[in-house]
Amino acid sequence: GDSVTQKQGQVTLSEDDFLFINCTYSTTTYPTLFWYVQYPGQGPQLLLKVTTANNKGISRGFEATYDKGTTSFHLQKASVQESDSAVYFCALHYSGTYQRFGTGTKLQVVP
Amino acid sequence: NAGVIQTPRHKVTGKGQEATLWCEPISGHSAVFWYRQTIVQGLEFLTYFRNQAPIDDSGMPKERFSAQMPNQSHSTLKIQSTQPQDSAVYLCASSLCQNTLYFGAGTRLSVL
């Protein structure tokens, strides 16, 4: 069935480091892909969304590209800040169904 | 816009008791979703409504869980005879046309 895989459970970086969080998906068609971010005590909130029409999403310095060839949707940021510390979820969605989430990647940025 | 409101924020129940969780979606949003979040399982889909009608409850444990949406302004998730394994954060989300999900802060359920 359709699924999303995030293999990195936790990532620790220093400020100004480059961020790369891996997300791959398994599907027979082309869903809409999302990255959500969750801060402590809050629900996940949208970080960026990408459809097959636009292929790339950019928000708050984060970027993700829809790669149909490798069925990947990795999240990147050139220079992380301590305020980026949070849990990041990749998700996929088909119209008429619910969103399926990856297991999340906890990012800790140390000053 | 206050966003999705979930009450209570924390609920503690004894094993075997009933728990009712409330969700007020964003006004105008046509779809409401319930997810359960645990460290081990991550974000698990439970059920969702579109225009108040139940559409998919494939994630709901059948025996003790039920969800309703009696009007467009609120949905409830009821857990009967709560068990320790039901302890989790229950998240409600609403969306327009089932696109981007807007989550509430969640209800943390602790079953002792």
Coordinates of N, CA and C in Angstrom, one line a residue:
Chain A
G1 N 0.8 -1.2 0.0 CA 0.0 0.0 0.0 C 0.9 1.2 0.0
D2 N 0.2 2.4 -0.1 CA 0.9 3.7 -0.1 C 1.5 3.9 1.3
S3 N 2.8 4.4 1.3 CA 3.5 4.6 2.5 C 4.6 5.7 2.4
V4 N 5.0 6.2 3.5 CA 6.0 7.2 3.6 C 7.1 6.7 4.6
T5 N 8.3 6.8 4.2 CA 9.4 6.3 5.1 C 10.4 7.5 5.4
Q6 N 10.5 7.6 6.7 CA 11.6 8.5 7.2 C 12.5 7.7 8.1
K7 N 13.7 7.5 7.6 CA 14.6 6.6 8.4 C 15.3 7.3 9.5
Q8 N 15.5 8.6 9.4 CA 16.2 9.3 10.5 C 15.3 9.6 11.6
G9 N 15.5 9.0 12.7 CA 14.7 9.3 13.9 C 15.1 10.6 14.6
Q10 N 16.4 10.9 14.6 CA 16.9 12.1 15.2 C 18.1 12.6 14.5
V11 N 18.1 13.9 14.4 CA 19.3 14.5 13.8 C 19.8 15.7 14.7
T12 N 21.0 15.7 15.0 CA 21.6 16.8 15.8 C 22.6 17.6 15.0
L13 N 22.4 18.9 14.9 CA 23.3 19.8 14.1 C 23.7 21.0 15.0
S14 N 24.7 21.6 14.5 CA 25.1 22.9 15.1 C 24.5 24.0 14.2
E15 N 24.3 25.2 14.8 CA 23.8 26.3 14.1 C 24.6 26.6 12.8
D16 N 23.9 26.9 11.7 CA 24.5 27.2 10.4 C 24.9 26.0 9.7
D17 N 24.7 24.8 10.2 CA 24.9 23.5 9.5 C 23.8 23.4 8.4
F18 N 24.1 22.5 7.4 CA 23.2 22.2 6.4 C 22.3 21.0 6.9
L19 N 21.0 21.2 6.6 CA 20.0 20.1 7.0 C 19.6 19.3 5.8
F20 N 19.5 18.0 6.0 CA 19.0 17.1 5.0 C 18.2 16.0 5.7
I21 N 16.9 16.0 5.5 CA 16.1 14.9 6.1 C 15.5 14.1 5.0
N22 N 15.7 12.8 5.1 CA 15.3 11.9 4.0 C 13.9 11.5 4.1
C23 N 13.2 11.5 3.0 CA 11.8 11.0 2.9 C 11.6 10.3 1.6
T24 N 11.1 9.1 1.7 CA 10.8 8.3 0.4 C 9.4 7.9 0.5
Y25 N 8.8 7.7 -0.6 CA 7.4 7.2 -0.6 C 7.2 6.1 -1.5
S26 N 6.2 5.3 -1.2 CA 5.9 4.1 -2.1 C 4.4 4.3 -2.5
T27 N 4.2 4.4 -3.8 CA 2.9 4.6 -4.4 C 2.9 4.2 -5.8
T28 N 1.7 4.0 -6.3 CA 1.5 3.7 -7.7 C 1.2 4.9 -8.6
T29 N 0.8 5.9 -7.9 CA 0.5 7.2 -8.7 C 1.2 8.3 -8.0
Y30 N 0.8 9.5 -8.4 CA 1.5 10.7 -7.9 C 0.7 11.5 -6.9
P31 N 1.0 11.4 -5.6 CA 0.2 12.1 -4.6 C 0.7 13.6 -4.5
T32 N 0.0 14.3 -3.6 CA 0.6 15.6 -3.1 C 1.4 15.2 -1.9
L33 N 2.5 15.9 -1.8 CA 3.5 15.6 -0.7 C 3.6 16.9 0.2
F34 N 3.7 16.6 1.4 CA 3.8 17.6 2.5 C 5.0 17.4 3.4
W35 N 5.4 18.5 3.9 CA 6.3 18.5 5.1 C 5.6 19.3 6.2
Y36 N 5.4 18.7 7.4 CA 4.8 19.4 8.5 C 5.9 19.5 9.6
V37 N 5.8 20.5 10.4 CA 6.7 20.7 11.6 C 5.9 20.8 12.9
Q38 N 6.4 20.1 13.9 CA 5.7 20.1 15.2 C 6.6 20.6 16.3
Y39 N 6.2 21.6 17.0 CA 6.9 22.1 18.1 C 6.3 21.6 19.4
P40 N 7.1 21.5 20.5 CA 6.5 20.9 21.7 C 5.2 21.5 22.1
G41 N 4.3 20.7 22.5 CA 3.0 21.1 23.0 C 2.0 21.6 21.9
Q42 N 2.4 21.4 20.7 CA 1.5 21.9 19.6 C 1.3 20.7 18.6
G43 N 0.2 20.9 17.8 CA 0.0 20.0 16.7 C 0.9 20.3 15.5
P44 N 1.1 19.3 14.6 CA 1.9 19.6 13.4 C 1.3 20.8 12.6
Q45 N 2.2 21.5 12.0 CA 1.7 22.6 11.2 C 2.4 22.5 9.8
L46 N 1.7 23.0 8.8 CA 2.3 22.9 7.5 C 3.6 23.7 7.3
L47 N 4.6 23.0 6.8 CA 5.8 23.7 6.4 C 5.8 24.0 4.9
L48 N 5.6 23.0 4.1 CA 5.5 23.2 2.7 C 4.8 22.0 2.0
K49 N 4.3 22.3 0.8 CA 3.5 21.4 0.1 C 3.9 21.4 -1.4
V50 N 4.0 20.2 -2.0 CA 4.4 20.1 -3.4 C 3.4 19.2 -4.1
T51 N 3.0 19.6 -5.3 CA 2.2 18.8 -6.1 C 3.0 18.4 -7.3
T52 N 2.5 17.6 -8.2 CA 3.2 17.2 -9.4 C 3.2 18.4 -10.3
A53 N 2.4 19.4 -10.1 CA 2.4 20.5 -11.0 C 3.5 21.5 -10.8
N54 N 3.9 21.6 -9.5 CA 5.0 22.6 -9.3 C 6.3 22.0 -8.9
N55 N 6.4 20.7 -8.4 CA 7.6 20.0 -8.2 C 8.5 20.4 -7.1
K56 N 8.4 21.7 -6.7 CA 9.3 22.1 -5.6 C 8.5 23.0 -4.7
G57 N 8.8 22.9 -3.4 CA 8.2 23.8 -2.4 C 9.3 24.5 -1.6
I58 N 9.1 25.7 -1.3 CA 10.1 26.5 -0.5 C 9.3 27.3 0.5
S59 N 9.8 27.2 1.7 CA 9.1 28.0 2.8 C 10.1 28.2 3.9
R60 N 10.2 29.4 4.4 CA 11.0 29.8 5.6 C 12.4 29.3 5.5
G61 N 12.9 29.2 4.3 CA 14.3 28.8 4.1 C 14.4 27.3 3.8
F62 N 13.3 26.5 4.0 CA 13.3 25.1 3.8 C 12.9 24.8 2.3
E63 N 13.4 23.7 1.8 CA 13.1 23.4 0.4 C 12.9 21.9 0.3
A64 N 12.0 21.5 -0.6 CA 11.8 20.1 -0.9 C 11.5 19.9 -2.3
T65 N 12.0 18.9 -3.0 CA 11.7 18.7 -4.4 C 11.1 17.4 -4.6
Y66 N 10.1 17.3 -5.4 CA 9.3 16.1 -5.7 C 10.1 15.4 -6.8
D67 N 10.7 14.3 -6.5 CA 11.5 13.5 -7.4 C 10.8 12.2 -7.7
K68 N 10.1 12.2 -8.9 CA 9.3 11.0 -9.2 C 10.2 9.8 -9.5
G69 N 11.4 10.1 -10.0 CA 12.3 9.0 -10.4 C 12.8 8.2 -9.2
T70 N 13.1 8.9 -8.2 CA 13.6 8.2 -7.0 C 12.5 8.1 -5.9
T71 N 11.3 8.5 -6.2 CA 10.2 8.6 -5.3 C 10.7 9.1 -3.9
S72 N 11.3 10.3 -4.0 CA 11.8 10.9 -2.8 C 11.3 12.3 -2.7
F73 N 11.4 12.9 -1.5 CA 10.9 14.2 -1.2 C 11.6 14.7 0.0
H74 N 12.9 14.8 -0.2 CA 13.8 15.2 0.9 C 13.7 16.7 1.3
L75 N 13.8 16.9 2.6 CA 13.8 18.3 3.1 C 15.2 18.8 3.3
Q76 N 15.4 20.1 2.9 CA 16.7 20.6 3.0 C 16.6 22.1 3.5
K77 N 17.7 22.5 4.2 CA 17.8 23.9 4.6 C 19.3 24.2 4.6
A78 N 19.7 25.3 4.1 CA 21.1 25.6 3.9 C 21.8 25.9 5.3
S79 N 21.1 26.5 6.2 CA 21.7 27.0 7.4 C 20.7 27.0 8.5
V80 N 20.8 26.0 9.4 CA 19.7 25.8 10.4 C 20.0 26.7 11.6
Q81 N 19.0 27.1 12.3 CA 19.1 27.9 13.5 C 18.5 27.1 14.7
E82 N 18.8 27.5 15.9 CA 18.3 26.8 17.1 C 16.8 26.8 17.1
S83 N 16.2 27.8 16.5 CA 14.7 27.9 16.5 C 14.1 26.8 15.6
D84 N 14.9 26.2 14.7 CA 14.4 25.2 13.9 C 14.2 23.8 14.6
S85 N 14.7 23.8 15.8 CA 14.6 22.5 16.6 C 13.1 22.1 16.7
A86 N 12.8 21.0 16.2 CA 11.4 20.5 16.2 C 11.3 19.1 15.6
V87 N 10.1 18.6 15.5 CA 10.0 17.3 14.8 C 9.4 17.5 13.4
Y88 N 9.9 16.9 12.4 CA 9.5 17.1 11.0 C 8.9 15.9 10.5
F89 N 7.7 16.0 9.9 CA 7.0 14.9 9.3 C 6.8 15.1 7.8
C90 N 7.1 14.0 7.1 CA 6.7 14.0 5.7 C 5.4 13.3 5.6
A91 N 4.5 13.7 4.6 CA 3.2 13.1 4.5 C 2.8 13.1 3.0
L92 N 2.0 12.1 2.7 CA 1.5 12.0 1.3 C 0.0 12.0 1.3
H93 N -0.6 12.5 0.3 CA -2.1 12.6 0.2 C -2.6 12.4 -1.2
Y94 N -3.7 11.6 -1.2 CA -4.5 11.5 -2.4 C -5.8 12.1 -2.1
S95 N -6.4 12.8 -3.1 CA -7.7 13.4 -3.0 C -8.7 12.3 -2.6
G96 N -9.5 12.6 -1.6 CA -10.6 11.6 -1.2 C -10.1 10.7 -0.1
T97 N -8.9 10.8 0.3 CA -8.4 9.9 1.4 C -7.7 10.8 2.4
Y98 N -7.2 10.1 3.4 CA -6.5 10.8 4.5 C -5.0 10.9 4.2
Q99 N -4.3 11.8 4.9 CA -2.9 11.9 4.8 C -2.2 10.8 5.6
R100 N -1.2 10.3 4.9 CA -0.3 9.3 5.6 C 1.0 9.9 6.0
F101 N 1.4 9.7 7.2 CA 2.6 10.4 7.7 C 3.7 9.5 7.9
G102 N 4.9 10.0 7.8 CA 6.1 9.3 8.2 C 6.2 9.3 9.7
T103 N 7.3 8.6 10.2 CA 7.4 8.5 11.6 C 8.0 9.7 12.3
G104 N 8.5 10.6 11.5 CA 9.0 11.9 12.1 C 10.5 11.9 12.3
T105 N 11.1 13.0 12.2 CA 12.5 13.2 12.4 C 12.7 14.3 13.4
K106 N 13.3 14.0 14.6 CA 13.5 15.1 15.6 C 14.8 15.8 15.3
L107 N 14.7 17.1 15.0 CA 15.9 17.9 14.8 C 16.2 18.7 16.0
Q108 N 17.5 18.5 16.5 CA 18.0 19.3 17.6 C 19.2 20.1 17.0
V109 N 19.0 21.4 17.2 CA 20.1 22.3 16.7 C 20.7 23.0 17.9
V110 N 22.0 22.7 18.1 CA 22.7 23.3 19.3 C 23.5 24.5 18.9
P111 N 23.5 25.5 19.8 CA 24.2 26.8 19.5 C 25.7 26.6 19.4
Chain B
N1 N -9.2 34.1 13.7 CA -9.4 32.7 13.5 C -8.6 32.0 14.6
A2 N -9.3 31.3 15.5 CA -8.6 30.7 16.6 C -7.9 29.4 16.3
G3 N -8.1 28.9 15.1 CA -7.6 27.6 14.7 C -8.4 26.5 15.3
V4 N -8.0 25.3 15.2 CA -8.7 24.1 15.6 C -8.5 24.0 17.2
I5 N -9.7 23.9 17.8 CA -9.6 23.9 19.3 C -10.0 22.5 19.8
Q6 N -9.1 22.0 20.7 CA -9.4 20.7 21.2 C -9.4 20.8 22.8
T7 N -10.4 20.2 23.3 CA -10.6 20.1 24.8 C -10.9 18.7 25.2
P8 N -10.5 18.4 26.5 CA -9.5 19.1 27.3 C -8.1 19.0 26.7
R9 N -7.2 19.7 27.2 CA -5.8 19.5 26.8 C -5.1 18.3 27.4
H10 N -5.6 18.0 28.6 CA -5.1 16.8 29.3 C -6.2 16.1 29.9
K11 N -6.2 14.8 29.9 CA -7.3 14.0 30.5 C -6.6 12.8 31.1
V12 N -7.0 12.5 32.4 CA -6.5 11.4 33.1 C -7.7 10.5 33.4
T13 N -7.7 9.2 33.1 CA -8.8 8.4 33.4 C -8.2 7.1 34.1
G14 N -9.1 6.4 34.8 CA -8.7 5.1 35.3 C -9.0 4.1 34.3
K15 N -8.3 3.0 34.4 CA -8.6 1.9 33.5 C -10.1 1.5 33.6
G16 N -10.7 1.3 32.4 CA -12.1 0.9 32.4 C -13.1 2.1 32.3
Q17 N -12.6 3.3 32.5 CA -13.5 4.5 32.5 C -13.6 5.0 31.0
E18 N -14.6 5.8 30.8 CA -14.9 6.4 29.5 C -14.2 7.7 29.4
A19 N -13.7 8.0 28.2 CA -13.1 9.3 27.9 C -13.8 9.9 26.6
T20 N -14.2 11.2 26.7 CA -14.7 11.9 25.5 C -13.8 13.1 25.2
L21 N -13.4 13.1 24.0 CA -12.5 14.2 23.5 C -13.3 15.1 22.5
W22 N -13.0 16.4 22.6 CA -13.8 17.3 21.8 C -12.9 18.1 20.8
C23 N -13.5 18.4 19.7 CA -12.8 19.1 18.7 C -13.7 20.1 18.0
E24 N -13.2 21.3 17.9 CA -13.9 22.4 17.2 C -13.1 22.8 16.0
P25 N -13.5 22.4 14.8 CA -12.7 22.7 13.6 C -12.8 24.2 13.2
I26 N -11.9 24.5 12.3 CA -11.9 25.9 11.8 C -13.2 26.1 11.0
S27 N -13.8 27.2 11.3 CA -15.1 27.5 10.6 C -14.9 27.6 9.1
G28 N -15.8 26.8 8.4 CA -15.8 26.8 7.0 C -15.0 25.6 6.4
H29 N -14.3 24.9 7.2 CA -13.6 23.7 6.8 C -14.6 22.6 6.7
S30 N -14.4 21.8 5.6 CA -15.4 20.8 5.3 C -15.0 19.4 5.8
A31 N -13.8 19.2 6.1 CA -13.3 17.9 6.6 C -12.7 18.0 7.9
V32 N -12.9 16.9 8.7 CA -12.4 16.8 10.1 C -11.7 15.4 10.2
F33 N -10.5 15.4 10.7 CA -9.8 14.2 10.9 C -9.4 14.0 12.3
W34 N -9.3 12.7 12.7 CA -8.7 12.4 14.0 C -7.5 11.5 13.8
Y35 N -6.4 11.8 14.5 CA -5.2 11.0 14.5 C -4.8 10.8 16.0
R36 N -4.0 9.7 16.1 CA -3.5 9.4 17.4 C -2.0 9.4 17.3
Q37 N -1.3 10.0 18.3 CA 0.2 10.2 18.2 C 0.8 9.5 19.4
T38 N 1.7 8.6 19.2 CA 2.5 8.0 20.2 C 4.0 7.9 19.7
I39 N 4.9 7.8 20.7 CA 6.3 7.7 20.4 C 6.5 6.5 19.4
V40 N 5.9 5.4 19.8 CA 6.2 4.1 19.0 C 5.5 4.1 17.7
Q41 N 4.3 4.5 17.6 CA 3.5 4.4 16.3 C 3.5 5.7 15.5
G42 N 4.0 6.8 16.1 CA 3.9 8.0 15.3 C 2.5 8.5 15.2
L43 N 2.2 9.1 14.0 CA 0.9 9.7 13.7 C 0.0 8.6 13.0
E44 N -1.0 8.1 13.7 CA -1.9 7.1 13.2 C -3.2 7.7 12.9
F45 N -3.7 7.5 11.7 CA -5.0 7.9 11.3 C -6.1 7.1 12.0
L46 N -7.1 7.8 12.5 CA -8.2 7.1 13.1 C -9.5 7.1 12.2
T47 N -10.0 8.3 11.9 CA -11.2 8.5 11.2 C -11.3 9.9 10.6
Y48 N -12.2 10.0 9.6 CA -12.5 11.4 9.2 C -13.9 11.6 8.7
F49 N -14.3 12.8 8.7 CA -15.7 13.3 8.3 C -15.5 14.3 7.2
R50 N -16.5 14.2 6.2 CA -16.5 15.3 5.2 C -18.0 15.8 5.3
N51 N -18.1 17.1 5.4 CA -19.4 17.7 5.5 C -20.3 17.0 6.6
Q52 N -19.7 16.7 7.7 CA -20.3 16.0 8.8 C -20.5 14.5 8.6
A53 N -20.4 14.0 7.4 CA -20.7 12.6 7.2 C -19.4 11.8 7.4
P54 N -19.5 10.6 8.1 CA -18.3 9.8 8.3 C -17.9 9.2 6.9
I55 N -16.6 9.3 6.6 CA -16.2 8.8 5.3 C -15.3 7.6 5.5
D56 N -14.4 7.6 6.4 CA -13.4 6.5 6.5 C -13.1 6.4 8.0
D57 N -13.4 5.2 8.6 CA -13.0 5.0 10.0 C -12.1 3.7 10.1
S58 N -11.3 3.5 9.0 CA -10.5 2.3 8.9 C -9.4 2.2 10.0
G59 N -9.1 3.3 10.6 CA -8.0 3.4 11.6 C -8.6 3.2 13.0
M60 N -9.8 3.2 13.2 CA -10.4 3.1 14.5 C -10.4 1.7 15.1
P61 N -9.9 1.5 16.3 CA -10.2 0.2 16.9 C -11.7 0.0 17.1
K62 N -12.2 -1.1 16.6 CA -13.6 -1.2 16.4 C -14.4 -1.3 17.7
E63 N -13.8 -1.9 18.7 CA -14.7 -2.3 19.8 C -15.0 -1.2 20.8
R64 N -14.1 -0.2 21.0 CA -14.2 0.7 22.1 C -14.2 2.2 21.6
F65 N -13.8 2.4 20.4 CA -13.7 3.8 19.9 C -14.9 4.1 19.0
S66 N -15.4 5.4 19.1 CA -16.4 5.8 18.3 C -16.2 7.3 18.1
A67 N -16.6 7.8 16.9 CA -16.5 9.3 16.7 C -17.8 9.8 16.0
Q68 N -18.1 11.0 16.3 CA -19.3 11.6 15.8 C -19.0 13.0 15.4
M69 N -19.9 13.5 14.5 CA -19.8 14.9 14.2 C -21.3 15.4 14.0
P70 N -21.9 15.8 15.1 CA -23.3 16.1 15.1 C -23.6 17.4 14.4
N71 N -22.7 18.3 14.3 CA -22.9 19.5 13.6 C -21.5 20.0 13.1
Q72 N -21.5 21.1 12.2 CA -20.3 21.5 11.6 C -19.3 22.1 12.5
S73 N -19.7 22.4 13.7 CA -18.8 23.1 14.6 C -18.1 22.2 15.6
H74 N -18.5 20.9 15.7 CA -17.7 20.1 16.6 C -17.8 18.6 16.3
S75 N -16.7 18.0 16.7 CA -16.7 16.5 16.6 C -16.2 15.9 17.9
T76 N -16.6 14.7 18.2 CA -16.2 14.1 19.4 C -15.6 12.7 19.1
L77 N -14.6 12.3 19.9 CA -14.0 11.0 19.9 C -14.3 10.4 21.3
K78 N -15.0 9.3 21.3 CA -15.3 8.6 22.6 C -14.5 7.3 22.7
I79 N -13.9 7.1 23.8 CA -13.2 5.8 24.1 C -13.9 5.2 25.3
Q80 N -14.5 4.1 25.1 CA -15.1 3.4 26.2 C -14.1 2.4 26.8
S81 N -14.3 2.2 28.1 CA -13.5 1.2 28.8 C -12.0 1.4 28.5
T82 N -11.5 2.6 28.8 CA -10.1 2.9 28.4 C -9.1 1.9 29.0
Q83 N -8.1 1.7 28.2 CA -7.0 0.8 28.6 C -5.7 1.6 28.6
P84 N -4.7 1.1 29.4 CA -3.4 1.8 29.4 C -2.8 2.0 28.0
Q85 N -3.0 1.1 27.1 CA -2.5 1.2 25.7 C -3.2 2.3 24.9
D86 N -4.3 2.9 25.4 CA -5.0 4.0 24.8 C -4.3 5.3 25.1
S87 N -3.3 5.3 26.0 CA -2.6 6.5 26.4 C -1.9 7.1 25.2
A88 N -2.1 8.3 24.8 CA -1.6 8.9 23.6 C -2.0 10.4 23.6
V89 N -1.5 11.1 22.6 CA -2.0 12.4 22.2 C -3.0 12.2 21.1
Y90 N -4.2 12.7 21.2 CA -5.2 12.6 20.2 C -5.3 13.9 19.5
L91 N -5.1 13.9 18.2 CA -5.0 15.1 17.4 C -6.2 15.2 16.5
C92 N -6.8 16.4 16.5 CA -7.9 16.6 15.5 C -7.4 17.6 14.5
A93 N -7.8 17.5 13.3 CA -7.3 18.4 12.2 C -8.5 18.7 11.3
S94 N -8.6 19.9 10.8 CA -9.6 20.2 9.8 C -8.9 20.7 8.5
S95 N -9.7 20.6 7.5 CA -9.1 21.1 6.2 C -10.2 21.5 5.2
L96 N -9.8 22.3 4.3 CA -10.7 22.7 3.2 C -10.4 21.8 2.0
C97 N -11.4 21.1 1.6 CA -11.3 20.2 0.4 C -10.2 19.1 0.7
Q98 N -10.0 18.7 1.9 CA -9.1 17.6 2.3 C -7.7 17.9 1.8
N99 N -7.3 19.1 1.8 CA -5.9 19.4 1.4 C -5.0 19.6 2.6
T100 N -4.4 20.8 2.8 CA -3.6 21.0 4.0 C -4.4 20.8 5.3
L101 N -3.8 20.0 6.2 CA -4.4 19.8 7.5 C -4.0 20.9 8.5
Y102 N -5.0 21.3 9.2 CA -4.7 22.3 10.3 C -5.0 21.6 11.6
F103 N -4.0 21.3 12.4 CA -4.1 20.5 13.6 C -4.4 21.4 14.8
G104 N -5.2 20.8 15.7 CA -5.2 21.4 17.1 C -4.0 21.0 17.9
A105 N -4.0 21.5 19.1 CA -2.8 21.2 20.0 C -2.9 19.8 20.5
G106 N -4.0 19.2 20.4 CA -4.1 17.8 20.9 C -4.7 17.6 22.3
T107 N -5.2 16.5 22.6 CA -5.5 16.1 23.9 C -4.6 15.0 24.4
R108 N -3.9 15.2 25.5 CA -3.1 14.1 26.0 C -3.9 13.2 26.9
L109 N -4.1 12.0 26.6 CA -4.9 11.1 27.4 C -4.0 10.2 28.1
S110 N -4.1 10.1 29.4 CA -3.3 9.2 30.3 C -4.3 8.3 31.0
V111 N -4.1 7.0 30.7 CA -5.0 6.0 31.4 C -4.1 5.2 32.4
L112 N -4.6 5.4 33.7 CA -3.8 4.8 34.8 C -4.2 3.4 35.1

